[in-house]
Tab-separated table of C-alpha atoms in Angstrom:
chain	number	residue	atom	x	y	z
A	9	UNK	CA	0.000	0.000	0.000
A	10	UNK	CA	1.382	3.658	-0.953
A	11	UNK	CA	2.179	6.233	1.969
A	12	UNK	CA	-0.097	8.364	3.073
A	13	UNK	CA	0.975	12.024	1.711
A	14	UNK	CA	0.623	15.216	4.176
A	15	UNK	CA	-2.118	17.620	3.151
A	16	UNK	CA	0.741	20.021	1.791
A	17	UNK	CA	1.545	16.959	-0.502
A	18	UNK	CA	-1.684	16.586	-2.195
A	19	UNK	CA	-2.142	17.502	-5.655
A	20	UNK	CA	-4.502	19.808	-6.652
A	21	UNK	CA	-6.466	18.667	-9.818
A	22	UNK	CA	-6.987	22.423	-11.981
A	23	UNK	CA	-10.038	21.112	-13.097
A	24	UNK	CA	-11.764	22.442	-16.533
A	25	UNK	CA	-15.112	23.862	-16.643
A	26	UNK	CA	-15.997	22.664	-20.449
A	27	UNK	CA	-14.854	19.596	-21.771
A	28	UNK	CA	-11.796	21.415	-23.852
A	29	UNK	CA	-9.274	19.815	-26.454
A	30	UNK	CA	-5.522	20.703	-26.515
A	31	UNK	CA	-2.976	18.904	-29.110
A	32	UNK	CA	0.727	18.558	-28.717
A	33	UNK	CA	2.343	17.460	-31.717
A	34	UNK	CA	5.674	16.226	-32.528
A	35	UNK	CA	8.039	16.916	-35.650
A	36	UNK	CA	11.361	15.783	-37.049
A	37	UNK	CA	13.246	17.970	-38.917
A	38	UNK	CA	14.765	16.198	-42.233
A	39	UNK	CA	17.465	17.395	-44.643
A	40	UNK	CA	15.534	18.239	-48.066
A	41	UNK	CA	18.418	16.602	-49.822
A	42	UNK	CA	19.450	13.441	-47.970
A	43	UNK	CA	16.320	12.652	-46.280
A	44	UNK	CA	17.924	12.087	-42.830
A	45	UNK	CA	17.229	14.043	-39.913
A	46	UNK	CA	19.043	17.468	-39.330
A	47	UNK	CA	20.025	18.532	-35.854
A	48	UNK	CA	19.019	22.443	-36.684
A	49	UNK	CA	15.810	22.729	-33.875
A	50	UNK	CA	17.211	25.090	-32.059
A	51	UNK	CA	17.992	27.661	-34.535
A	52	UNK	CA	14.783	27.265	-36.492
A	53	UNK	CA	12.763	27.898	-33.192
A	54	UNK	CA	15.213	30.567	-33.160
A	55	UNK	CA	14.001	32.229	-36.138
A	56	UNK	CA	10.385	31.696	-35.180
A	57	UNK	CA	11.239	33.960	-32.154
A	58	UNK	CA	8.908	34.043	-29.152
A	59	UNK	CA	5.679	31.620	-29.578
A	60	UNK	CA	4.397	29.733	-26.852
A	61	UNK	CA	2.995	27.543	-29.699
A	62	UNK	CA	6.466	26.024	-30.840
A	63	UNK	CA	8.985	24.626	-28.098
A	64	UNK	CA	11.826	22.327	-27.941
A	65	UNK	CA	11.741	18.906	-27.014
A	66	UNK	CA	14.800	16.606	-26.009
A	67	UNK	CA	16.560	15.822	-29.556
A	68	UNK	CA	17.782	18.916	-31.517
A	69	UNK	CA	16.161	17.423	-34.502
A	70	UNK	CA	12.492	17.788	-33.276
A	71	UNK	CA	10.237	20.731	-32.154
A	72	UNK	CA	6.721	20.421	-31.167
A	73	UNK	CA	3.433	22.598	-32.305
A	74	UNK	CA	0.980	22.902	-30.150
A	75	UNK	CA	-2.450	24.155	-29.728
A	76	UNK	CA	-4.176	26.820	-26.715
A	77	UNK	CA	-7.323	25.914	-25.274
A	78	UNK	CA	-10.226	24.446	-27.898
A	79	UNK	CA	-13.992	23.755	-28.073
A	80	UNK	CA	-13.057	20.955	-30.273
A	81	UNK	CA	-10.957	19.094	-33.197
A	82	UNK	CA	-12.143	21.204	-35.913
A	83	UNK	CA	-10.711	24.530	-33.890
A	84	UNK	CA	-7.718	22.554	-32.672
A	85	UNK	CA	-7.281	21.467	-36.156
A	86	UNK	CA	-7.124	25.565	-37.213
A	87	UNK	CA	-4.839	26.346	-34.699
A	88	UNK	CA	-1.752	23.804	-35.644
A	89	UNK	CA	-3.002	25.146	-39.332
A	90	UNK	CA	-1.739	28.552	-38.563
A	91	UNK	CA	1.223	28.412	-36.466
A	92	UNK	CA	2.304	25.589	-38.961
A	93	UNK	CA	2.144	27.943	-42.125
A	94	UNK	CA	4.982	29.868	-40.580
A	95	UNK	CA	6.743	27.211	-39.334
A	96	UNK	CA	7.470	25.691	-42.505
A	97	UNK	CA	7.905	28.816	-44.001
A	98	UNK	CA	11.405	29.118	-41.984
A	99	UNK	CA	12.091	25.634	-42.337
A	100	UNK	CA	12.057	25.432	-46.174
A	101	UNK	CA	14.259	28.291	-46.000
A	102	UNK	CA	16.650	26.194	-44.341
A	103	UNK	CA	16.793	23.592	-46.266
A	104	UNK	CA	14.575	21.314	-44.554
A	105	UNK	CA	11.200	19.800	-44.711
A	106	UNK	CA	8.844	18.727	-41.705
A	107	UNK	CA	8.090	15.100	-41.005
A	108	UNK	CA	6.151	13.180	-38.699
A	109	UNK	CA	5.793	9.380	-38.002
A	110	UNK	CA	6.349	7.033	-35.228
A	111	UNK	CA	10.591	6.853	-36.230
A	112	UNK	CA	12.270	7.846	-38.660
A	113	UNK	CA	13.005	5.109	-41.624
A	114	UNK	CA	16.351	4.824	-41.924
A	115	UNK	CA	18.147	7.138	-39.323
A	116	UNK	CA	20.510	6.509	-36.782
A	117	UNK	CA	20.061	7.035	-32.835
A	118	UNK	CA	23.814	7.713	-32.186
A	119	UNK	CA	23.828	10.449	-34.836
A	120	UNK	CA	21.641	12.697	-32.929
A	121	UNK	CA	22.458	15.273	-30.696
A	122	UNK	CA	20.470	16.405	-27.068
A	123	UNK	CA	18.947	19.857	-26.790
A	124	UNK	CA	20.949	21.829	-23.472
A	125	UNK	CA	18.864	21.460	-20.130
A	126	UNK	CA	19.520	20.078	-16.867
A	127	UNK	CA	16.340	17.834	-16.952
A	128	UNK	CA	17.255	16.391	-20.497
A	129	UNK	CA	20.729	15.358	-19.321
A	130	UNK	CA	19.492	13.777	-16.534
A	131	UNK	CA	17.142	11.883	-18.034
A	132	UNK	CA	19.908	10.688	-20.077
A	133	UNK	CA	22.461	10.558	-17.592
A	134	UNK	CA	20.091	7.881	-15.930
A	135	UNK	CA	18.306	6.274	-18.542
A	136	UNK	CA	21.689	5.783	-20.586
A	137	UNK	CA	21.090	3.262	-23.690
A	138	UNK	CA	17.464	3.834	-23.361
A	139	UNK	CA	17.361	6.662	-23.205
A	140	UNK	CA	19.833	7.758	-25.935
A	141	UNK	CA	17.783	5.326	-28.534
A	142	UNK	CA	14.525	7.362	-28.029
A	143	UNK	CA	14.308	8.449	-31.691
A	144	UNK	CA	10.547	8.553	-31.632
A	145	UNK	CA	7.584	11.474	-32.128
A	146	UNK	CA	4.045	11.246	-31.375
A	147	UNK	CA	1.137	13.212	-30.429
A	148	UNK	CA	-0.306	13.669	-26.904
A	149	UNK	CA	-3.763	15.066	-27.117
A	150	UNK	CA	-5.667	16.843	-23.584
A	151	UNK	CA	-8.965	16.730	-23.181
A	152	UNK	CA	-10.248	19.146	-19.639
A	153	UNK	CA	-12.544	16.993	-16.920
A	154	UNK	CA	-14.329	18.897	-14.792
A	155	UNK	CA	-12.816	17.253	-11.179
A	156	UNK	CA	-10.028	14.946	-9.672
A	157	UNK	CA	-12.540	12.469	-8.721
A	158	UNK	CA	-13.187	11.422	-12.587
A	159	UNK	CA	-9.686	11.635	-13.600
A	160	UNK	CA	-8.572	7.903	-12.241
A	161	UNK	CA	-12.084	5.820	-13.739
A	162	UNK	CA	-11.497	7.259	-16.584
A	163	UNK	CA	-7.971	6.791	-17.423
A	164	UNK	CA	-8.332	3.077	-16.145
A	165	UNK	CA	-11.550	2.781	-18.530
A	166	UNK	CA	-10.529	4.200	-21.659
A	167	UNK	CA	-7.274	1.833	-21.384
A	168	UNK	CA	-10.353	-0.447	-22.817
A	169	UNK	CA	-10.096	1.417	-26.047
A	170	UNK	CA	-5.976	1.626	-26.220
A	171	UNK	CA	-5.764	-0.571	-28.871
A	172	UNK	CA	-8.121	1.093	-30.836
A	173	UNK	CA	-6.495	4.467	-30.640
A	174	UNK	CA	-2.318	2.865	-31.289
A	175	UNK	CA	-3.654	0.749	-34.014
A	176	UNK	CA	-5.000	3.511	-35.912
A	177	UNK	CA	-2.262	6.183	-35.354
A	178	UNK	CA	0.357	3.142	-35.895
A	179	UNK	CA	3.224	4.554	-38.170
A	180	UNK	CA	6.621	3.442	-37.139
A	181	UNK	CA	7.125	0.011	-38.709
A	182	UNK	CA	10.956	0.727	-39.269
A	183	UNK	CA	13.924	1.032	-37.516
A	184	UNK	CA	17.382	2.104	-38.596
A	185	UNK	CA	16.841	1.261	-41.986
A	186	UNK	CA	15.061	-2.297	-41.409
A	187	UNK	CA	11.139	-3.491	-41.100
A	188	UNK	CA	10.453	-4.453	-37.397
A	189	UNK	CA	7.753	-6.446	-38.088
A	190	UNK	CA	5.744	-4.158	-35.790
A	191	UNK	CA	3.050	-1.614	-36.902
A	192	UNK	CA	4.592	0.758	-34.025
A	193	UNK	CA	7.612	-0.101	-32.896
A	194	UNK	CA	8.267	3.428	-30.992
A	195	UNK	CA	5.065	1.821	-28.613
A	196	UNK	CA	7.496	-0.568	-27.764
A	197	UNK	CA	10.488	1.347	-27.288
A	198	UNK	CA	9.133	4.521	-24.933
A	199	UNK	CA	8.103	2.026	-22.528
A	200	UNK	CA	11.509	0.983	-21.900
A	201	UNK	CA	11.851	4.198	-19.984
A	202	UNK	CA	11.741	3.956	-16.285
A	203	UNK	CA	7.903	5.646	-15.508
A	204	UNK	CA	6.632	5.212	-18.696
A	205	UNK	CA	4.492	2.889	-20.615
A	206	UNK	CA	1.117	1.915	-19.207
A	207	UNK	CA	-0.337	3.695	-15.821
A	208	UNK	CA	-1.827	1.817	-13.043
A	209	UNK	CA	-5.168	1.408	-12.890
A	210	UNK	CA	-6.325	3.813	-9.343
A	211	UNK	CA	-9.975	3.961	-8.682
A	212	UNK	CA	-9.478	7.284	-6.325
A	213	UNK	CA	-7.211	10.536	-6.795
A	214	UNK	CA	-6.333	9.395	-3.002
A	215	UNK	CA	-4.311	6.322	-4.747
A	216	UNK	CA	-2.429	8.487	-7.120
A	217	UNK	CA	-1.340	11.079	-4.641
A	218	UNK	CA	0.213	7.868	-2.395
A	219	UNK	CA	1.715	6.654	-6.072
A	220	UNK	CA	3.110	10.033	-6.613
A	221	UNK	CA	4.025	10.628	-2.920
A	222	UNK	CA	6.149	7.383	-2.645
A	223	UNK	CA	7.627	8.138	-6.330
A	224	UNK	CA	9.218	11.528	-4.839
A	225	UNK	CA	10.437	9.659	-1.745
A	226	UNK	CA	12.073	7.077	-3.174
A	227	UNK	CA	14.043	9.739	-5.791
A	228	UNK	CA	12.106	8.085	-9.270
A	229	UNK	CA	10.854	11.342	-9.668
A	230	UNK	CA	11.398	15.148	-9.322
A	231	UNK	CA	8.372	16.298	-10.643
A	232	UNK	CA	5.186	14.993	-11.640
A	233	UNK	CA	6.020	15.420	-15.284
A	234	UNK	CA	8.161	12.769	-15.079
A	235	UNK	CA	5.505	10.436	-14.580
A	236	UNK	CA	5.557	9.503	-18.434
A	237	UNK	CA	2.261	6.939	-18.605
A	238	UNK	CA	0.861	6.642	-22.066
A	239	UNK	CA	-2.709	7.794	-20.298
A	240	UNK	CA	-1.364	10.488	-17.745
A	241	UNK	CA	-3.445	13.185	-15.296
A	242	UNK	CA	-2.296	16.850	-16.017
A	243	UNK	CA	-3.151	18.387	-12.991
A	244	UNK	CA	-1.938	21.984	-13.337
A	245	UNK	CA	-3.932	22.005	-17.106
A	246	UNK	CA	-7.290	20.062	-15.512
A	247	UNK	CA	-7.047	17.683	-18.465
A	248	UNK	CA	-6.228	13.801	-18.994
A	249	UNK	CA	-3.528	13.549	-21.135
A	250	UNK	CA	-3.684	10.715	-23.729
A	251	UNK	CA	-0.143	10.311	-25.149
A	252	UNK	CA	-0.692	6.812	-27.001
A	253	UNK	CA	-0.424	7.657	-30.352
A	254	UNK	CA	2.423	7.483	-32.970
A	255	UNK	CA	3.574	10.556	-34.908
A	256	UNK	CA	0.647	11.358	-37.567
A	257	UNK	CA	2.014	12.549	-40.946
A	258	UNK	CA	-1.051	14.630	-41.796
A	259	UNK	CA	-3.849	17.025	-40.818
A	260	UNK	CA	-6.850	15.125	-41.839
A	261	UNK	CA	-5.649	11.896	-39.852
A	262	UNK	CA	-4.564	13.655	-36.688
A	263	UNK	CA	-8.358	16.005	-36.592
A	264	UNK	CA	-10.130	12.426	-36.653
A	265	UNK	CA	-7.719	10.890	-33.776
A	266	UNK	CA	-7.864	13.975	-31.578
A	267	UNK	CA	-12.173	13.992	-32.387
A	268	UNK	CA	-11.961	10.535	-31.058
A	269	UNK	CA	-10.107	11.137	-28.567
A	270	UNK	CA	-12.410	13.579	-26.975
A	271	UNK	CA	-15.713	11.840	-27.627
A	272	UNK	CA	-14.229	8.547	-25.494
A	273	UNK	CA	-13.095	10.920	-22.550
A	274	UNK	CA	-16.382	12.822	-22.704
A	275	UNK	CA	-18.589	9.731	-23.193
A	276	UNK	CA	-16.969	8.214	-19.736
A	277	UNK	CA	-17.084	11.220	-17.692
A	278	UNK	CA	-20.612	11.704	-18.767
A	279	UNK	CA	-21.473	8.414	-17.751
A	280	UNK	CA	-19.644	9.139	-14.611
A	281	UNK	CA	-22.180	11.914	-14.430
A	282	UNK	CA	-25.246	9.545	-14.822
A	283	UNK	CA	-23.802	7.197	-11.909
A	284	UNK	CA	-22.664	4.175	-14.046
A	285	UNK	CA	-19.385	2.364	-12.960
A	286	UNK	CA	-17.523	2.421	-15.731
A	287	UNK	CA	-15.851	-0.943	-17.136
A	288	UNK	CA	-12.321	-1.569	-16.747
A	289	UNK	CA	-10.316	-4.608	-17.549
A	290	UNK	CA	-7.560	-6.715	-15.698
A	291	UNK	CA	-3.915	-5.451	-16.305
A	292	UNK	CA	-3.241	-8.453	-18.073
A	293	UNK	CA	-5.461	-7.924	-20.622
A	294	UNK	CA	-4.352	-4.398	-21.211
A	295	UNK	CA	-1.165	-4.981	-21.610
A	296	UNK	CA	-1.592	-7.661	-24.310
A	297	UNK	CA	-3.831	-5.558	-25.796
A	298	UNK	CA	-0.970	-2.945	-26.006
A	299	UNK	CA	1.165	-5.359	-27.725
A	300	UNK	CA	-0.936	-6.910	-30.076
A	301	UNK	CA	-1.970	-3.274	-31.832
A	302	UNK	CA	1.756	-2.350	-31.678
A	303	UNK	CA	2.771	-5.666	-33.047
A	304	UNK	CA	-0.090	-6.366	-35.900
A	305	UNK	CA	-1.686	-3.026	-36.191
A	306	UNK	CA	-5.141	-2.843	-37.777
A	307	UNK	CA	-4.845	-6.814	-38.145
A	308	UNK	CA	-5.383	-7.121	-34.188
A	309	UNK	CA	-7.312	-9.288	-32.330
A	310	UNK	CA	-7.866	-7.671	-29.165
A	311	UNK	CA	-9.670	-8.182	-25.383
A	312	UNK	CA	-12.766	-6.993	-25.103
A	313	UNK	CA	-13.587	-7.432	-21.607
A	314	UNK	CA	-12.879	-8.899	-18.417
A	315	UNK	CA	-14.654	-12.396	-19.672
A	316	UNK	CA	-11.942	-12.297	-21.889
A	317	UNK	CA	-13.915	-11.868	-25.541
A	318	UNK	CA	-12.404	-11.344	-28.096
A	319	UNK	CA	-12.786	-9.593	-31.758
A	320	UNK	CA	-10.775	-8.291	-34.805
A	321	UNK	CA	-10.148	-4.369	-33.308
A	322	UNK	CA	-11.399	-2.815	-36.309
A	323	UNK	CA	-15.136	-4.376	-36.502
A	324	UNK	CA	-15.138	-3.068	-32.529
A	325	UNK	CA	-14.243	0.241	-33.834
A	326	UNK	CA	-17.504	0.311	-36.560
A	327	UNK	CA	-19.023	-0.343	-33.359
A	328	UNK	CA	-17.552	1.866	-30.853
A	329	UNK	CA	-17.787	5.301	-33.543
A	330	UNK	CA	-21.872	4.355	-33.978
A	331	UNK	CA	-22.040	4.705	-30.182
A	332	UNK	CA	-20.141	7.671	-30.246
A	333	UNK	CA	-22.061	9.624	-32.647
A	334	UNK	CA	-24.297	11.506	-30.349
A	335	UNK	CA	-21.090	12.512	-28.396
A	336	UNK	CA	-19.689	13.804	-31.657
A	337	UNK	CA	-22.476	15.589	-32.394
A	338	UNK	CA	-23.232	17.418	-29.374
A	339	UNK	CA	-19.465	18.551	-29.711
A	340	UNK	CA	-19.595	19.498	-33.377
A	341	UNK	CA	-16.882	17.300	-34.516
A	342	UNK	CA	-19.183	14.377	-36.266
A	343	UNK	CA	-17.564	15.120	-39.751
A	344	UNK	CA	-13.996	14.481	-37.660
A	345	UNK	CA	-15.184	11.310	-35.594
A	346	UNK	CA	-16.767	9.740	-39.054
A	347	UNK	CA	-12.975	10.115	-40.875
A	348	UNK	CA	-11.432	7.790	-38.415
A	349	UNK	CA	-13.099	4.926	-40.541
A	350	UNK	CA	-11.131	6.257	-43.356
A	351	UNK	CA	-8.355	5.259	-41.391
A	352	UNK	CA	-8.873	1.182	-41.869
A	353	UNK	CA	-10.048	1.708	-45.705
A	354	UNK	CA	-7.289	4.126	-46.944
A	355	UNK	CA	-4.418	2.029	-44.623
A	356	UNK	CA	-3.000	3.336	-41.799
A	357	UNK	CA	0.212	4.708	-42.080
A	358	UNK	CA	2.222	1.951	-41.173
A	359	UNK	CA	0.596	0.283	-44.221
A	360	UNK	CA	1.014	3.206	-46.358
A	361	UNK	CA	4.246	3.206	-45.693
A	362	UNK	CA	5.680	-0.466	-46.410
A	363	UNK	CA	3.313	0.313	-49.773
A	364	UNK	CA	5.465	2.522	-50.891
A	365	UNK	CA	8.767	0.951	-49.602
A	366	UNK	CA	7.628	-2.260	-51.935
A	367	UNK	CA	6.951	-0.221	-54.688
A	368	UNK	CA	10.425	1.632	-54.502
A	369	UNK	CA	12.254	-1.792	-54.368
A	370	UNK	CA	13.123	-0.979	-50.540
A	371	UNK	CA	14.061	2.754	-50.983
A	372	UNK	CA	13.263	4.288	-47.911
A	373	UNK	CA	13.873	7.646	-48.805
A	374	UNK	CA	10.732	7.413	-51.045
A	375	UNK	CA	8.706	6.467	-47.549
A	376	UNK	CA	10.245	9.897	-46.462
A	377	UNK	CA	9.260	11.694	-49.275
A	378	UNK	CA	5.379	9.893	-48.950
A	379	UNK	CA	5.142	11.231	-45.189
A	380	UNK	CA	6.828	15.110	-45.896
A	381	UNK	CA	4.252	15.097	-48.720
A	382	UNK	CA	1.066	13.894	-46.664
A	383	UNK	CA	1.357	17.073	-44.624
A	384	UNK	CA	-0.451	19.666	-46.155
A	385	UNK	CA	-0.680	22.928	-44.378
């Protein structure tokens, strides 16, 4: 059982009084010539100046767009469309085009270089291997909940739909220059880092403040932040953070995730609302779940419940976006939350992507070129 945290220990829980949407979203920078990734982050954010919607993350090759507070996908979706129009604009200029998957195709880890900061050298300093092979992106999307006492059935709920949301997003099949065999191999590697991977499954806010309490005690962590669960509380923002999903190469894909996204987290805390006890599953079965969507992608088989049913993930998604379409609607993303089943007919990325590498004869700088040109601004 965790310690029992002092009442100056306790964390306070923001809380948000609408359901709002905020998007994070990850970008490698690549060479327009060679394809591979270019360590020049810090001087394009540079030349961006002051914007609290661009910010550094810890590989010089990558900087991250973000969104403010939204109603909803479709405004979250104009947001990243205008500070992204000038962010390109600098990076073109430079030589260099904007890319997003789960890795990289063909680049090398040891080639990269760390942005300066004490808390990015430390992670390093500690994590070592690990931590130096990180050469992933993705995109962590917030949705606001109203009070702490949601924020743990939720999380431990919606890990119900977690293969759902990787399978779609699924986009890093290769690795240093060879196929994985994985739809998202970067799934697998984050959760090599100590804190990360999938959270525990509290009931109360009580159990997470004795998780976080004993984490600070026993030195794993400094700050809360550092608690790097795919499914994570924000407290200071009042929002659950879901940070499951592999680096999306394109607009259309990413409003249709993040629509989903919020419909699931609204759905639960409105049940929450009507006094239901919402359904969870063993550990077990969540973490196989995990694997199989970051091992065969849209092909999974996944858990359905604690009786242990099962069913190929995307006929449980037809099923899951019908019951969702009152949510959508009442949040005036329907067109958004409809598009994710273009996801399954169209190929996820992952599929897209070993497409094109078998049409190239293995060239993996055409896969490149595919993902840089799926992202229109």
């Amino acid at each position: 059982m965790s310690s029992a945290p002092s009442n100056s220990e306790r964390i306070r829980f923001a809380g948000s009084a609408r359901p709002t949407v905020g998007v994070e979203w990850e970008f490698a920078l690549v060479d327009a010539d060679t394809r591979d990734l270019s360590n020049e982050a810090s001087s394009v954010i540079a030349e961006v100046g002051e914007n609290p919607r661009v910010h550094k993350e810890m590989l010089r090759n990558t900087i991250e767009v973000v969104t403010g507070i939204c109603e909803n996908s479709v405004a979250a979706m104009a947001d990243l469309r205008g500070t992204l129009g000038s962010v390109r604009d600098v990076v073109h200029a430079r030589g260099m085009e904007l890319f997003c998957a789960g890795t990289h195709p063909f680049a090398e880890w040891h080639a990269q270089q760390l942005t300066e900061g004490q808390r990015y050298a430390e992670l390093i300093n500690r994590t070592q291997w690990w931590g130096r092979q990180m050469l992933i992106w993705g995109v962590h999307v917030h949705v606001g909940v109203s009070s702490a006492h949601k924020v743990m059935p939720i999380i431990s709920s919606l890990l119900n739909q977690y293969p759902h949301l990787l399978a779609l997003s699924a986009s890093s099949p290769w690795w240093e220059g060879g196929d994985t065999g994985y739809a998202s191999n970067r799934a697998m590697m984050f959760q090599q880092l100590p804190t990360a991977g999938l959270p525990f499954q509290f009931q109360t806010w009580n159990e997470f403040e004795g998780f976080v309490y004993d984490q600070k005690k026993t030195g794993i962590i400094d700050h809360i932040n550092e608690i790097r669960w795919d499914i994570r509380p924000s407290p200071h923002l009042g929002t659950i953070e879901v940070r499951v999903f592999d680096g999306v190469s394109n607009l259309r894909e990413l409003a249709a995730l993040v629509a989903l996204t919020h419909c699931l987290i609204v759905d639960l805390d409105r049940r929450l609302d009507a006094g239901e006890e919402l359904p969870t599953m063993p550990p077990w079965h969540v973490q196989e779940n995990k694997w199989r969507a970051a091992r065969y992608g849209l092909d999974a088989v996944i858990i359905l419940d604690s009786d242990s049913n099962e069913r190929l993930v995307t006929e449980d998604l037809d099923e899951l976006l019908n019951r969702l379409e009152p949510v959508a609607r009442s949040l005036d993303c329907a067109d958004d939350l409809r598009a994710v089943a273009d996801i399954p007919r169209e190929g996820a990325s992952y599929q897209r992507q070993r497409r094109v590498a078998e049409e190239h004869e293995g060239d993996l700088r055409a896969v490149v070129d595919s993902l840089i040109g799926e992202l229109d601004v």
